[in-house]
Amino acid sequence: MKEWAKEFYHSKNWKDTRLAYLKAQHYLCERCGEPAKVVHHKHYLTKRNINNTDITLNWDNLEALCQDCHNKEHHAAADTRRYRFDADGNVIATTP
Ligand SMILES: [Zn+2]
Ligand SMILES: [Zn+2]
């Protein structure tokens, strides 16, 4: 977990939102139906949006995932998306 995200992940707002969202998805992974372990942010969290509740706590931006699917999501993202992160966690779009 990135240092700048710690405060958010430990906040009551996030814990409440995460739990309510998981409950609504019946604690099942939205991709494969296995038990969900994580609530993923479709629009990845960055240092810039970490205080934007439209991103961080918006159910439209959340996805319940099992560990496997979550790993794949982030692994695939690193491989195929044309984005990378600088040392501060800011997204850098790399030009093709
Ligand atoms: Zn899954
Ligand atoms: Zn994720």
PDB file of C-alpha atoms and ligand atoms in Angstrom:
ATOM      1  CA  MET A   1       0.000   0.000   0.000  1.00  0.00           C
ATOM      2  CA  LYS A   2       1.295   3.403  -0.912  1.00  0.00           C
ATOM      3  CA  GLU A   3       2.125   5.769   1.924  1.00  0.00           C
ATOM      4  CA  TRP A   4      -0.227   8.503   0.690  1.00  0.00           C
ATOM      5  CA  ALA A   5      -3.144   6.052   0.482  1.00  0.00           C
ATOM      6  CA  LYS A   6      -2.830   4.707   4.024  1.00  0.00           C
ATOM      7  CA  GLU A   7      -4.887   7.394   5.682  1.00  0.00           C
ATOM      8  CA  PHE A   8      -7.701   6.824   3.202  1.00  0.00           C
ATOM      9  CA  TYR A   9      -7.725   3.048   3.556  1.00  0.00           C
ATOM     10  CA  HIS A  10      -7.875   3.376   7.314  1.00  0.00           C
ATOM     11  CA  SER A  11     -10.680   5.938   7.264  1.00  0.00           C
ATOM     12  CA  LYS A  12     -14.111   5.046   8.593  1.00  0.00           C
ATOM     13  CA  ASN A  13     -15.703   6.374   5.386  1.00  0.00           C
ATOM     14  CA  TRP A  14     -13.806   3.874   3.285  1.00  0.00           C
ATOM     15  CA  LYS A  15     -14.363   0.961   5.657  1.00  0.00           C
ATOM     16  CA  ASP A  16     -18.103   1.667   5.732  1.00  0.00           C
ATOM     17  CA  THR A  17     -18.321   2.115   1.964  1.00  0.00           C
ATOM     18  CA  ARG A  18     -16.252  -0.984   1.288  1.00  0.00           C
ATOM     19  CA  LEU A  19     -18.351  -3.153   3.596  1.00  0.00           C
ATOM     20  CA  ALA A  20     -21.675  -1.849   2.277  1.00  0.00           C
ATOM     21  CA  TYR A  21     -20.488  -2.405  -1.290  1.00  0.00           C
ATOM     22  CA  LEU A  22     -19.260  -5.947  -0.610  1.00  0.00           C
ATOM     23  CA  LYS A  23     -22.554  -6.738   1.078  1.00  0.00           C
ATOM     24  CA  ALA A  24     -24.473  -5.445  -1.940  1.00  0.00           C
ATOM     25  CA  GLN A  25     -22.401  -7.747  -4.187  1.00  0.00           C
ATOM     26  CA  HIS A  26     -23.072 -10.644  -1.786  1.00  0.00           C
ATOM     27  CA  TYR A  27     -19.313 -10.831  -1.149  1.00  0.00           C
ATOM     28  CA  LEU A  28     -18.774 -12.316  -4.602  1.00  0.00           C
ATOM     29  CA  CYS A  29     -16.182 -11.408  -7.199  1.00  0.00           C
ATOM     30  CA  GLU A  30     -17.895  -9.516 -10.011  1.00  0.00           C
ATOM     31  CA  ARG A  31     -15.697 -11.185 -12.614  1.00  0.00           C
ATOM     32  CA  CYS A  32     -15.599 -14.866 -11.674  1.00  0.00           C
ATOM     33  CA  GLY A  33     -18.062 -15.398  -8.812  1.00  0.00           C
ATOM     34  CA  GLU A  34     -15.460 -16.550  -6.277  1.00  0.00           C
ATOM     35  CA  PRO A  35     -15.592 -14.998  -2.797  1.00  0.00           C
ATOM     36  CA  ALA A  36     -14.545 -11.347  -3.090  1.00  0.00           C
ATOM     37  CA  LYS A  37     -11.578 -10.224  -1.022  1.00  0.00           C
ATOM     38  CA  VAL A  38     -10.985  -6.698  -2.226  1.00  0.00           C
ATOM     39  CA  VAL A  39     -12.901  -3.697  -3.441  1.00  0.00           C
ATOM     40  CA  HIS A  40     -11.027  -2.375  -6.421  1.00  0.00           C
ATOM     41  CA  HIS A  41     -11.186   1.185  -7.770  1.00  0.00           C
ATOM     42  CA  LYS A  42     -11.857   1.040 -11.526  1.00  0.00           C
ATOM     43  CA  HIS A  43     -10.398   4.494 -11.834  1.00  0.00           C
ATOM     44  CA  TYR A  44      -7.187   3.849  -9.907  1.00  0.00           C
ATOM     45  CA  LEU A  45      -6.466   5.947  -6.892  1.00  0.00           C
ATOM     46  CA  THR A  46      -3.695   8.451  -7.203  1.00  0.00           C
ATOM     47  CA  LYS A  47      -2.204  11.119  -5.000  1.00  0.00           C
ATOM     48  CA  ARG A  48      -4.290  13.607  -6.954  1.00  0.00           C
ATOM     49  CA  ASN A  49      -7.715  11.957  -6.520  1.00  0.00           C
ATOM     50  CA  ILE A  50      -7.274  10.380  -3.092  1.00  0.00           C
ATOM     51  CA  ASN A  51      -9.295  13.199  -1.484  1.00  0.00           C
ATOM     52  CA  ASN A  52     -11.985  13.185  -4.169  1.00  0.00           C
ATOM     53  CA  THR A  53     -14.909  11.207  -2.763  1.00  0.00           C
ATOM     54  CA  ASP A  54     -16.532  11.102  -6.235  1.00  0.00           C
ATOM     55  CA  ILE A  55     -13.702   8.721  -7.067  1.00  0.00           C
ATOM     56  CA  THR A  56     -12.793   7.092  -3.784  1.00  0.00           C
ATOM     57  CA  LEU A  57     -16.280   6.411  -2.364  1.00  0.00           C
ATOM     58  CA  ASN A  58     -18.375   6.329  -5.542  1.00  0.00           C
ATOM     59  CA  TRP A  59     -20.006   2.921  -5.998  1.00  0.00           C
ATOM     60  CA  ASP A  60     -19.849   3.406  -9.780  1.00  0.00           C
ATOM     61  CA  ASN A  61     -16.075   3.345  -9.429  1.00  0.00           C
ATOM     62  CA  LEU A  62     -15.934   0.239  -7.256  1.00  0.00           C
ATOM     63  CA  GLU A  63     -15.635  -3.406  -8.189  1.00  0.00           C
ATOM     64  CA  ALA A  64     -15.683  -6.399  -5.828  1.00  0.00           C
ATOM     65  CA  LEU A  65     -12.886  -8.771  -6.798  1.00  0.00           C
ATOM     66  CA  CYS A  66     -11.261 -11.944  -5.544  1.00  0.00           C
ATOM     67  CA  GLN A  67      -7.514 -11.860  -4.982  1.00  0.00           C
ATOM     68  CA  ASP A  68      -6.849 -13.579  -8.312  1.00  0.00           C
ATOM     69  CA  CYS A  69      -8.862 -11.188 -10.434  1.00  0.00           C
ATOM     70  CA  HIS A  70      -7.434  -8.238  -8.532  1.00  0.00           C
ATOM     71  CA  ASN A  71      -3.887  -9.413  -9.165  1.00  0.00           C
ATOM     72  CA  LYS A  72      -4.675  -9.921 -12.834  1.00  0.00           C
ATOM     73  CA  GLU A  73      -6.250  -6.493 -13.096  1.00  0.00           C
ATOM     74  CA  HIS A  74      -3.181  -4.751 -11.719  1.00  0.00           C
ATOM     75  CA  HIS A  75      -0.723  -7.007 -13.485  1.00  0.00           C
ATOM     76  CA  ALA A  76      -2.479  -6.552 -16.824  1.00  0.00           C
ATOM     77  CA  ALA A  77      -2.662  -2.839 -16.228  1.00  0.00           C
ATOM     78  CA  ALA A  78       1.066  -2.635 -15.750  1.00  0.00           C
ATOM     79  CA  ASP A  79       1.652  -4.633 -18.920  1.00  0.00           C
ATOM     80  CA  THR A  80      -0.812  -3.277 -21.412  1.00  0.00           C
ATOM     81  CA  ARG A  81      -2.048   0.134 -20.424  1.00  0.00           C
ATOM     82  CA  ARG A  82      -0.123   3.088 -21.607  1.00  0.00           C
ATOM     83  CA  TYR A  83       0.240   4.524 -18.176  1.00  0.00           C
ATOM     84  CA  ARG A  84       2.873   4.418 -15.563  1.00  0.00           C
ATOM     85  CA  PHE A  85       3.346   6.061 -12.224  1.00  0.00           C
ATOM     86  CA  ASP A  86       6.061   8.388 -11.104  1.00  0.00           C
ATOM     87  CA  ALA A  87       7.640   8.200  -7.645  1.00  0.00           C
ATOM     88  CA  ASP A  88       4.830  10.309  -6.171  1.00  0.00           C
ATOM     89  CA  GLY A  89       2.118   7.992  -7.502  1.00  0.00           C
ATOM     90  CA  ASN A  90       1.026  10.400 -10.233  1.00  0.00           C
ATOM     91  CA  VAL A  91      -0.137   8.865 -13.491  1.00  0.00           C
ATOM     92  CA  ILE A  92       2.086   9.537 -16.452  1.00  0.00           C
ATOM     93  CA  ALA A  93       0.580   8.783 -19.852  1.00  0.00           C
ATOM     94  CA  THR A  94       3.352   7.498 -22.036  1.00  0.00           C
ATOM     95  CA  THR A  95       2.961   8.477 -25.677  1.00  0.00           C
ATOM     96  CA  PRO A  96       2.797   5.540 -28.087  1.00  0.00           C
TER      97      PRO A  96
HETATM   98 ZN    ZN B   1     -12.490 -13.273  -9.406  1.00  0.00          ZN
HETATM   99 ZN    ZN B   2      -7.242  -2.531  -7.402  1.00  0.00          ZN
END
